[in-house]
PDB file of N, CA and C in Angstrom:
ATOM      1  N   UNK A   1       0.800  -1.187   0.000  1.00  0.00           N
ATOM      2  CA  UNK A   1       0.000   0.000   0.000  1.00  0.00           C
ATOM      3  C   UNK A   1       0.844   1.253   0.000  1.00  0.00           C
ATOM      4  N   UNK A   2       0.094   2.264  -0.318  1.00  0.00           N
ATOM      5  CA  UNK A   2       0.911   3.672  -0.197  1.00  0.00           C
ATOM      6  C   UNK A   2       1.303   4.084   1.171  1.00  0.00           C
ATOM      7  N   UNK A   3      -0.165   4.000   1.856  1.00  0.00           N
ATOM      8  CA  UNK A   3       0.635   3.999   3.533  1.00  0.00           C
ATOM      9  C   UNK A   3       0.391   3.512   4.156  1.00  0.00           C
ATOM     10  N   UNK A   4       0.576   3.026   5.619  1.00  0.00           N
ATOM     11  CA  UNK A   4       0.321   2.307   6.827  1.00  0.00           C
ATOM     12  C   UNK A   4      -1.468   2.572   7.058  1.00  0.00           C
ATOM     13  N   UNK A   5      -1.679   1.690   7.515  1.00  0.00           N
ATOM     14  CA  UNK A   5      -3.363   1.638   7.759  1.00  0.00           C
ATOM     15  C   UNK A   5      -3.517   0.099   8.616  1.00  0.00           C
ATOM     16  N   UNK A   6      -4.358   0.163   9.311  1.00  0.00           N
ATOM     17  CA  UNK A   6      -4.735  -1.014  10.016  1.00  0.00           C
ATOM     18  C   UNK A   6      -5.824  -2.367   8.873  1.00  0.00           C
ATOM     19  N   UNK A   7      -4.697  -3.090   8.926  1.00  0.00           N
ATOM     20  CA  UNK A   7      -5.011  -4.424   8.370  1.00  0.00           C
ATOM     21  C   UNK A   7      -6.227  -4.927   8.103  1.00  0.00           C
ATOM     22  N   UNK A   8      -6.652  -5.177   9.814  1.00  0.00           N
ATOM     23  CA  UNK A   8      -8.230  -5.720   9.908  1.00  0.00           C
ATOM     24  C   UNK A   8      -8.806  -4.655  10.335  1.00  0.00           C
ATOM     25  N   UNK A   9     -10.334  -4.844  10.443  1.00  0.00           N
ATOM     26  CA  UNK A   9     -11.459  -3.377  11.278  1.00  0.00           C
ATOM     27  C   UNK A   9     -10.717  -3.724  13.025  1.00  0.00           C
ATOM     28  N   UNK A  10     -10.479  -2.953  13.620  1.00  0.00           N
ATOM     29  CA  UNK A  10     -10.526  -2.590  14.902  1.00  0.00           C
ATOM     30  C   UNK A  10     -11.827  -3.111  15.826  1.00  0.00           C
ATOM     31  N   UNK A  11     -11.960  -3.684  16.600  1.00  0.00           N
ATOM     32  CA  UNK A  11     -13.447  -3.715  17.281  1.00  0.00           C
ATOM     33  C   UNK A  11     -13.195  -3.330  18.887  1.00  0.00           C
ATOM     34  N   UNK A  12     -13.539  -2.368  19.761  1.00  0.00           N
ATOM     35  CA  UNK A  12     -13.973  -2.423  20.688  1.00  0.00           C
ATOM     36  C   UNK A  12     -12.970  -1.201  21.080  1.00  0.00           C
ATOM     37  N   UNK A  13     -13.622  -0.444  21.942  1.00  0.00           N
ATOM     38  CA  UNK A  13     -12.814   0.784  22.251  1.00  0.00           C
ATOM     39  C   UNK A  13     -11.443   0.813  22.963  1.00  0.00           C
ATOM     40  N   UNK A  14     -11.248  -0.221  23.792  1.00  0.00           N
ATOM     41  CA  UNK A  14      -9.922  -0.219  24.109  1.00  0.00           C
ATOM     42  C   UNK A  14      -8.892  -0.289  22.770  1.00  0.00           C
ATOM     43  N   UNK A  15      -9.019  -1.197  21.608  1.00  0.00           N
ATOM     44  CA  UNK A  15      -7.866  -1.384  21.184  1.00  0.00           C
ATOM     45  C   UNK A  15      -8.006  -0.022  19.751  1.00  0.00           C
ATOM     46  N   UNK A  16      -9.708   0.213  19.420  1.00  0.00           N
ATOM     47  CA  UNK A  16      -9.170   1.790  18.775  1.00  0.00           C
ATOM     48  C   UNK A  16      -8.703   2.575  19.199  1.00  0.00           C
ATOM     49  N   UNK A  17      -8.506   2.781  20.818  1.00  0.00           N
ATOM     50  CA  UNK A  17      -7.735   4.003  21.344  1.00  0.00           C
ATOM     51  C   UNK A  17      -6.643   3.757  21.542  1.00  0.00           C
ATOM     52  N   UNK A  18      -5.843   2.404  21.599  1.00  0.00           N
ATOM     53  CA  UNK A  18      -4.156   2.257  21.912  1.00  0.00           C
ATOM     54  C   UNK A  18      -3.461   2.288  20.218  1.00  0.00           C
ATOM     55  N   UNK A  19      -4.900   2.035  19.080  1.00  0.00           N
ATOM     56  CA  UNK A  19      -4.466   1.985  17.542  1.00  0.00           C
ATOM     57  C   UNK A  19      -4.190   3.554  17.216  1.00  0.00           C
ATOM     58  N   UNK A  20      -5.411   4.538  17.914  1.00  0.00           N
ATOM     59  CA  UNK A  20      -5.264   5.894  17.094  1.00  0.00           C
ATOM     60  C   UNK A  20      -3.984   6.540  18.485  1.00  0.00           C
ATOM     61  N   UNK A  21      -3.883   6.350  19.376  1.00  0.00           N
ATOM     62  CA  UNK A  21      -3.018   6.875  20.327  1.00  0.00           C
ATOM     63  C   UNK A  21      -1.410   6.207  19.783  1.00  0.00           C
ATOM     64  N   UNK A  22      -1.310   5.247  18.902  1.00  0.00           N
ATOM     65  CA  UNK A  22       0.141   4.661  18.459  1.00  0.00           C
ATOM     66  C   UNK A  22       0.149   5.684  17.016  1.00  0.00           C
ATOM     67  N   UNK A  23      -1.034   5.685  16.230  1.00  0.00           N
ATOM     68  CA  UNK A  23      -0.816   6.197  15.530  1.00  0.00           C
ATOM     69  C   UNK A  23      -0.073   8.075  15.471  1.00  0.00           C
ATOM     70  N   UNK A  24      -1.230   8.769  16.464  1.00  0.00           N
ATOM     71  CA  UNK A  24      -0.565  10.109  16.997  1.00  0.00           C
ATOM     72  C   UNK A  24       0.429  10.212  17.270  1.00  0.00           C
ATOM     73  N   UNK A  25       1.065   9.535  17.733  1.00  0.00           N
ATOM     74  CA  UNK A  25       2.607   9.336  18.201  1.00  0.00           C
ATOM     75  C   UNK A  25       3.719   8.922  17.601  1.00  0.00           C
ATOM     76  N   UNK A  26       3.288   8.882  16.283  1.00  0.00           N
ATOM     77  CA  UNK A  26       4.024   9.085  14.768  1.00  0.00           C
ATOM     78  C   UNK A  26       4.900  10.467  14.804  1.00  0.00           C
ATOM     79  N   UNK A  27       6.558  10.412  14.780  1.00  0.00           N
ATOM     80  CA  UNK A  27       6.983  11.285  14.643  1.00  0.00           C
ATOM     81  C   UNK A  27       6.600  12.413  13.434  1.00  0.00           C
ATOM     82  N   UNK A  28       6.276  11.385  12.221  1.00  0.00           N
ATOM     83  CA  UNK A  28       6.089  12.196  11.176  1.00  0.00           C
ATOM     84  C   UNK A  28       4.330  13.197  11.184  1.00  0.00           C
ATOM     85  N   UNK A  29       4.002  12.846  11.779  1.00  0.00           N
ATOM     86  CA  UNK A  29       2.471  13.207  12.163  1.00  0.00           C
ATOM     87  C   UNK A  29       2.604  14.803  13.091  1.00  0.00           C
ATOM     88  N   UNK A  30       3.638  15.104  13.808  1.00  0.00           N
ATOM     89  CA  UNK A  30       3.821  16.163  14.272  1.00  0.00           C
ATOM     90  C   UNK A  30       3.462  17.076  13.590  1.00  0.00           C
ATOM     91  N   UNK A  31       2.458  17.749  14.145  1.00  0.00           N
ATOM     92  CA  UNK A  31       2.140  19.185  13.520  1.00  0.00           C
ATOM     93  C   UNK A  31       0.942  18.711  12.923  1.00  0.00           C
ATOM     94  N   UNK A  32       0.085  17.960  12.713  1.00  0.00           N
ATOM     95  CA  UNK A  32      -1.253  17.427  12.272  1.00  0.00           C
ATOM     96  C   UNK A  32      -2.197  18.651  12.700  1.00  0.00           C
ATOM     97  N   UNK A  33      -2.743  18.521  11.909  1.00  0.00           N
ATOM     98  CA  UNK A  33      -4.248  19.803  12.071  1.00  0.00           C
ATOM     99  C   UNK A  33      -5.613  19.247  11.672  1.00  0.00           C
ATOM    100  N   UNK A  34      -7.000  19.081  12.267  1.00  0.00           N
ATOM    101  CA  UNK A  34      -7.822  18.477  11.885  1.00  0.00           C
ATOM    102  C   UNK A  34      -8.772  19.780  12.089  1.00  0.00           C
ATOM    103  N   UNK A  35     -10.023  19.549  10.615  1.00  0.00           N
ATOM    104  CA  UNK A  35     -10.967  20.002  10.877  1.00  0.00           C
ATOM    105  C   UNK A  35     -12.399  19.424  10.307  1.00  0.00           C
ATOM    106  N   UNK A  36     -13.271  20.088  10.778  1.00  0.00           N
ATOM    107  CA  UNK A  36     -14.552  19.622  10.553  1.00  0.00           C
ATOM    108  C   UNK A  36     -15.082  19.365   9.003  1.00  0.00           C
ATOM    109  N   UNK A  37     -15.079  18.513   8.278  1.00  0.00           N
ATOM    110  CA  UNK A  37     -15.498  18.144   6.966  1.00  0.00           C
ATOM    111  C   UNK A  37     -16.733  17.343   6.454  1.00  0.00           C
ATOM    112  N   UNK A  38     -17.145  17.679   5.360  1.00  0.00           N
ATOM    113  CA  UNK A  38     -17.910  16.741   4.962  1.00  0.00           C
ATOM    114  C   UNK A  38     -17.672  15.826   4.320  1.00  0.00           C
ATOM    115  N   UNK A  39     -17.872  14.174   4.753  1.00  0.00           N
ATOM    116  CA  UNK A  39     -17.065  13.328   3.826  1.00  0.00           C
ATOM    117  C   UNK A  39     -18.534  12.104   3.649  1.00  0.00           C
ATOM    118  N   UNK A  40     -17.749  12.378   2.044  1.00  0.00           N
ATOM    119  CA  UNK A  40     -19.021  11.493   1.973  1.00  0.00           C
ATOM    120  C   UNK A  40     -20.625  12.061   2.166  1.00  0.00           C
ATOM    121  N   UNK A  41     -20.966  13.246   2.350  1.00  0.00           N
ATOM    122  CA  UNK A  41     -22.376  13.669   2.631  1.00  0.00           C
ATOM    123  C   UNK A  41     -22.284  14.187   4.159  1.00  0.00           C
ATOM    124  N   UNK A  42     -21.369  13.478   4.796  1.00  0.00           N
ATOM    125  CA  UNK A  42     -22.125  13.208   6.201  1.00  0.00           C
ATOM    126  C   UNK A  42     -20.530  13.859   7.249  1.00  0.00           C
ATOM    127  N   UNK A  43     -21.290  14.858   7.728  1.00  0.00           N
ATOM    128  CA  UNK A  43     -19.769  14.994   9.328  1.00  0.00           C
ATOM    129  C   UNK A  43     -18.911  14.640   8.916  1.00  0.00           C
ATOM    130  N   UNK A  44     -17.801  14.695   8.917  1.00  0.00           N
ATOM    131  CA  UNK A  44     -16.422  14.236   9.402  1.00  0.00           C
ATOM    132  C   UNK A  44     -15.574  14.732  10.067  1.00  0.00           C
ATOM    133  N   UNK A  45     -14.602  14.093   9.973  1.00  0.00           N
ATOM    134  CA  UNK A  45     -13.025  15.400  10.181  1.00  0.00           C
ATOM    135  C   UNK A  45     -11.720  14.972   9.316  1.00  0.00           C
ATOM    136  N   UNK A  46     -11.398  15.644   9.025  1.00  0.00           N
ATOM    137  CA  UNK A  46     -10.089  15.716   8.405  1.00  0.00           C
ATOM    138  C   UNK A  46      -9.142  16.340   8.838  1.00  0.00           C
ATOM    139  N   UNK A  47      -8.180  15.302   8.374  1.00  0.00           N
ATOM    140  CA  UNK A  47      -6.851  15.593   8.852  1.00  0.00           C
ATOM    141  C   UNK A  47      -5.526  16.381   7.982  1.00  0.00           C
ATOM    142  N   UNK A  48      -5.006  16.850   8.327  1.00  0.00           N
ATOM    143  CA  UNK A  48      -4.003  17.650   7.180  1.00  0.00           C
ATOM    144  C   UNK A  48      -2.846  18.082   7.973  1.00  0.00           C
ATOM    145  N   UNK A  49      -1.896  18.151   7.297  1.00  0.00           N
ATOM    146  CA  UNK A  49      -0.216  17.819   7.067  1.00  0.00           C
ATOM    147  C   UNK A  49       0.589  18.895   6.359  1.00  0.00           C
ATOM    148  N   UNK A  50       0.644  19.504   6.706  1.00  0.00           N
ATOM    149  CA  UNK A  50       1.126  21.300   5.601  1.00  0.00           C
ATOM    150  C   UNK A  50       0.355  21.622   4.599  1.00  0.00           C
ATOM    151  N   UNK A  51      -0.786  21.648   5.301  1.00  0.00           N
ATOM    152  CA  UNK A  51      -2.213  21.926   4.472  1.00  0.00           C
ATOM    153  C   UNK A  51      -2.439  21.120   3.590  1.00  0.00           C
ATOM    154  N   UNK A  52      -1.903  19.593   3.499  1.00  0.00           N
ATOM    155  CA  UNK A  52      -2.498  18.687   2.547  1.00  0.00           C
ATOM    156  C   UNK A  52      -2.622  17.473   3.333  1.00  0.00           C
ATOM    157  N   UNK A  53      -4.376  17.172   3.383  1.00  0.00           N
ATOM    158  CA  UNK A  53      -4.969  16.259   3.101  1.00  0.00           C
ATOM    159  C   UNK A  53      -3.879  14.736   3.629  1.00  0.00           C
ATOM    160  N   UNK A  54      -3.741  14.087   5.200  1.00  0.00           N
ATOM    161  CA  UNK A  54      -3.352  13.188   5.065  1.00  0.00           C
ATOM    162  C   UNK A  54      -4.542  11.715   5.695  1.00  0.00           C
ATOM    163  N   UNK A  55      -5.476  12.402   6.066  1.00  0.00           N
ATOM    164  CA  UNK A  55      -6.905  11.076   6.610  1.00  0.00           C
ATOM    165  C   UNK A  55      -8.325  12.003   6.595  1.00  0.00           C
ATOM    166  N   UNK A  56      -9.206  10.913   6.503  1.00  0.00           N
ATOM    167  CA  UNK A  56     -10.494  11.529   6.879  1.00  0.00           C
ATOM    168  C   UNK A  56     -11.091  10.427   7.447  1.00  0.00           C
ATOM    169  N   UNK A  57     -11.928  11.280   8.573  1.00  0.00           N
ATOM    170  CA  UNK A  57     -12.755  10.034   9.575  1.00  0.00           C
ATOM    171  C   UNK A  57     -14.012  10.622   9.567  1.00  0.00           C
ATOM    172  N   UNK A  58     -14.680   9.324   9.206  1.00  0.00           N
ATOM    173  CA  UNK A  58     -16.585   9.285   8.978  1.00  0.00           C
ATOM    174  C   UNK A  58     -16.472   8.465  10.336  1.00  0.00           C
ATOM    175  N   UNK A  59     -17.923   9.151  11.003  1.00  0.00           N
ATOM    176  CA  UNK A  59     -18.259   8.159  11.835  1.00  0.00           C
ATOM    177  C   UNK A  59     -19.593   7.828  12.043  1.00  0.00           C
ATOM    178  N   UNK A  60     -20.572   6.932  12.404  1.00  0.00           N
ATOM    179  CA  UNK A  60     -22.004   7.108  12.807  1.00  0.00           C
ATOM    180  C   UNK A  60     -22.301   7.078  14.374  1.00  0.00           C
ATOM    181  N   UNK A  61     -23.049   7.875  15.000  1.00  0.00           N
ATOM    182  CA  UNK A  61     -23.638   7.740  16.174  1.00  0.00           C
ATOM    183  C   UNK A  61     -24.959   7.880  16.349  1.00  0.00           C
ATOM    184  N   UNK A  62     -25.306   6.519  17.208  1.00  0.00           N
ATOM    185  CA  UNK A  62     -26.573   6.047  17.320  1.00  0.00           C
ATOM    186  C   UNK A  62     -27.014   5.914  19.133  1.00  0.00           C
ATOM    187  N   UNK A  63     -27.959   6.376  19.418  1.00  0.00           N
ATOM    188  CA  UNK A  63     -28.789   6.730  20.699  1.00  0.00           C
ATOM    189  C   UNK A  63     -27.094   7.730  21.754  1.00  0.00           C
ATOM    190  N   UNK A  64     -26.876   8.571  20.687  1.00  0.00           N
ATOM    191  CA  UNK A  64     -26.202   9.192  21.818  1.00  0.00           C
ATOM    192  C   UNK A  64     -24.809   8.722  21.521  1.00  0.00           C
ATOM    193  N   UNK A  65     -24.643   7.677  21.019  1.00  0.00           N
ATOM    194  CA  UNK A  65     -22.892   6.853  21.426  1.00  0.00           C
ATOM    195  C   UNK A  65     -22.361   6.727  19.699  1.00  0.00           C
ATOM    196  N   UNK A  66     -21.135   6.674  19.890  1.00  0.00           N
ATOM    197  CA  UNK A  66     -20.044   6.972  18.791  1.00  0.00           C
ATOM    198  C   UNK A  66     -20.511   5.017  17.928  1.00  0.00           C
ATOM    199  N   UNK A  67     -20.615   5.111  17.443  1.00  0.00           N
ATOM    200  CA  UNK A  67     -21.070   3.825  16.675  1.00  0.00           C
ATOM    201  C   UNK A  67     -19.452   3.092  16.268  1.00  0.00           C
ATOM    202  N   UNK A  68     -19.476   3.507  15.150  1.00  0.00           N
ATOM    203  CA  UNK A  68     -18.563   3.243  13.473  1.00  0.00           C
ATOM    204  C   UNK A  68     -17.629   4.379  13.463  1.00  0.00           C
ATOM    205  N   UNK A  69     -16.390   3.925  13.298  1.00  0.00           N
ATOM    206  CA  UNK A  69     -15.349   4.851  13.082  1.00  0.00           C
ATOM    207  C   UNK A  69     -15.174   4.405  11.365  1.00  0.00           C
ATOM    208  N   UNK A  70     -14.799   5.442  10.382  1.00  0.00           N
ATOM    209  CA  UNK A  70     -14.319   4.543   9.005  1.00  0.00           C
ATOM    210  C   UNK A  70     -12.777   6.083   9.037  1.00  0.00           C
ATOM    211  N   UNK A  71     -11.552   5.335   8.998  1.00  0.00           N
ATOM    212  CA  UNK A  71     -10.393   6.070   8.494  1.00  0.00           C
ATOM    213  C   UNK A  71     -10.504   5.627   7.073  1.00  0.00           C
ATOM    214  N   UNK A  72     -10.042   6.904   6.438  1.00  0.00           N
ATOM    215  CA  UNK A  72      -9.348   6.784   4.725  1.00  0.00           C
ATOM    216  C   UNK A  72      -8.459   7.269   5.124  1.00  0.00           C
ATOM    217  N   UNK A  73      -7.106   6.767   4.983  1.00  0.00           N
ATOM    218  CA  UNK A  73      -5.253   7.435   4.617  1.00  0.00           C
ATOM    219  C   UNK A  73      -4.870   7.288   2.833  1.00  0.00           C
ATOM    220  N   UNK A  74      -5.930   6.521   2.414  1.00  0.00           N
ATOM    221  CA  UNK A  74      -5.051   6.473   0.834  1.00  0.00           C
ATOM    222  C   UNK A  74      -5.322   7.948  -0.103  1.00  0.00           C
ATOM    223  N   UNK A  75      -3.818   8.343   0.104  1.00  0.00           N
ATOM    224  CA  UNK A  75      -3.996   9.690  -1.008  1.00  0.00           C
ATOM    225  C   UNK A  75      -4.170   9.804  -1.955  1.00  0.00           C
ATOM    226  N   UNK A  76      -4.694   8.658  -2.981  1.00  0.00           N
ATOM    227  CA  UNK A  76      -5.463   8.988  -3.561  1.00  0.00           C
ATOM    228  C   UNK A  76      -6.957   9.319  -3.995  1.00  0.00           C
ATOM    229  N   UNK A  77      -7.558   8.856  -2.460  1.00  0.00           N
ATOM    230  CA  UNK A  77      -9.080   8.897  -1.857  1.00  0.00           C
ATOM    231  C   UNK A  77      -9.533  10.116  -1.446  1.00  0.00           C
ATOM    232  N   UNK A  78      -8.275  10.926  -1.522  1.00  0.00           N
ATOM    233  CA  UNK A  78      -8.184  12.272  -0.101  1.00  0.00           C
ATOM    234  C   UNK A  78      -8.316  13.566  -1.015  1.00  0.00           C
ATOM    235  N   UNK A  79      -7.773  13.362  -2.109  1.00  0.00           N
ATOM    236  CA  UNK A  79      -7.876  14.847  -2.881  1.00  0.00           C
ATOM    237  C   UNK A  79      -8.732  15.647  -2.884  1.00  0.00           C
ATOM    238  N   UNK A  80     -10.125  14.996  -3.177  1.00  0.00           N
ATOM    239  CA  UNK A  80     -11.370  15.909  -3.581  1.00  0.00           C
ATOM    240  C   UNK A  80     -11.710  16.656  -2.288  1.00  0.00           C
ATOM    241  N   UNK A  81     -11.110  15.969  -1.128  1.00  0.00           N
ATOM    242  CA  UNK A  81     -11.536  16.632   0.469  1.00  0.00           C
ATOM    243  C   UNK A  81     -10.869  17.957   0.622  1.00  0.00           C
ATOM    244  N   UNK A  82     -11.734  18.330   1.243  1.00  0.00           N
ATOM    245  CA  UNK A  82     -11.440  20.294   1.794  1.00  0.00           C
ATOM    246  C   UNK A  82     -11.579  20.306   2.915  1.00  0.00           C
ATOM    247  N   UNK A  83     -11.126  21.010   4.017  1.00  0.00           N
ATOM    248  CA  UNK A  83     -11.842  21.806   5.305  1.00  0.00           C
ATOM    249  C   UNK A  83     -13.121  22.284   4.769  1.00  0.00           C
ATOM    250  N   UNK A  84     -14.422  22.552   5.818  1.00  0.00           N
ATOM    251  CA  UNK A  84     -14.672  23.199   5.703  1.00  0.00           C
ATOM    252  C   UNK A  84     -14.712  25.037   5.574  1.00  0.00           C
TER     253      UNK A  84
END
């Protein structure tokens, strides 16, 4: 692949938070900036890297609680995305 991404889906909140907390802690990730986007139709956030585009996270929440996380890192998925 072009870049690192998690293999299988993630399930259960402990191990998405030790996956996105290993990930933050990417030297090269220093200086990351996220903002509020629309991806896909729906909420997101995006992430960006000297003002370009390096993830976007869709998520669904249902009765109140964070459902579905979906990361995209492939840059070539990422272009058409903007900040709002």
């Amino acid at each position: 692949g072009k870049v690192t991404a998690a293999r299988r889906p993630l399930h259960g909140t402990d191990h998405v938070a030790r996956w996105m907390l290993g990930v933050l802690a990417k030297p090269e990730l220093q200086g990351m900036a996220w903002e509020s986007a629309s991806i896909n139709g729906e909420e997101g956030v995006l992430f960006t890297l000297g003002g370009q585009p390096v993830g976007a996270l869709s998520y669904d929440i249902a009765d109140g609680c964070l459902q579905n996380l979906r990361f995209q890192v492939n840059p070539d998925k990422l272009g058409g995305l903007q900040p709002r």
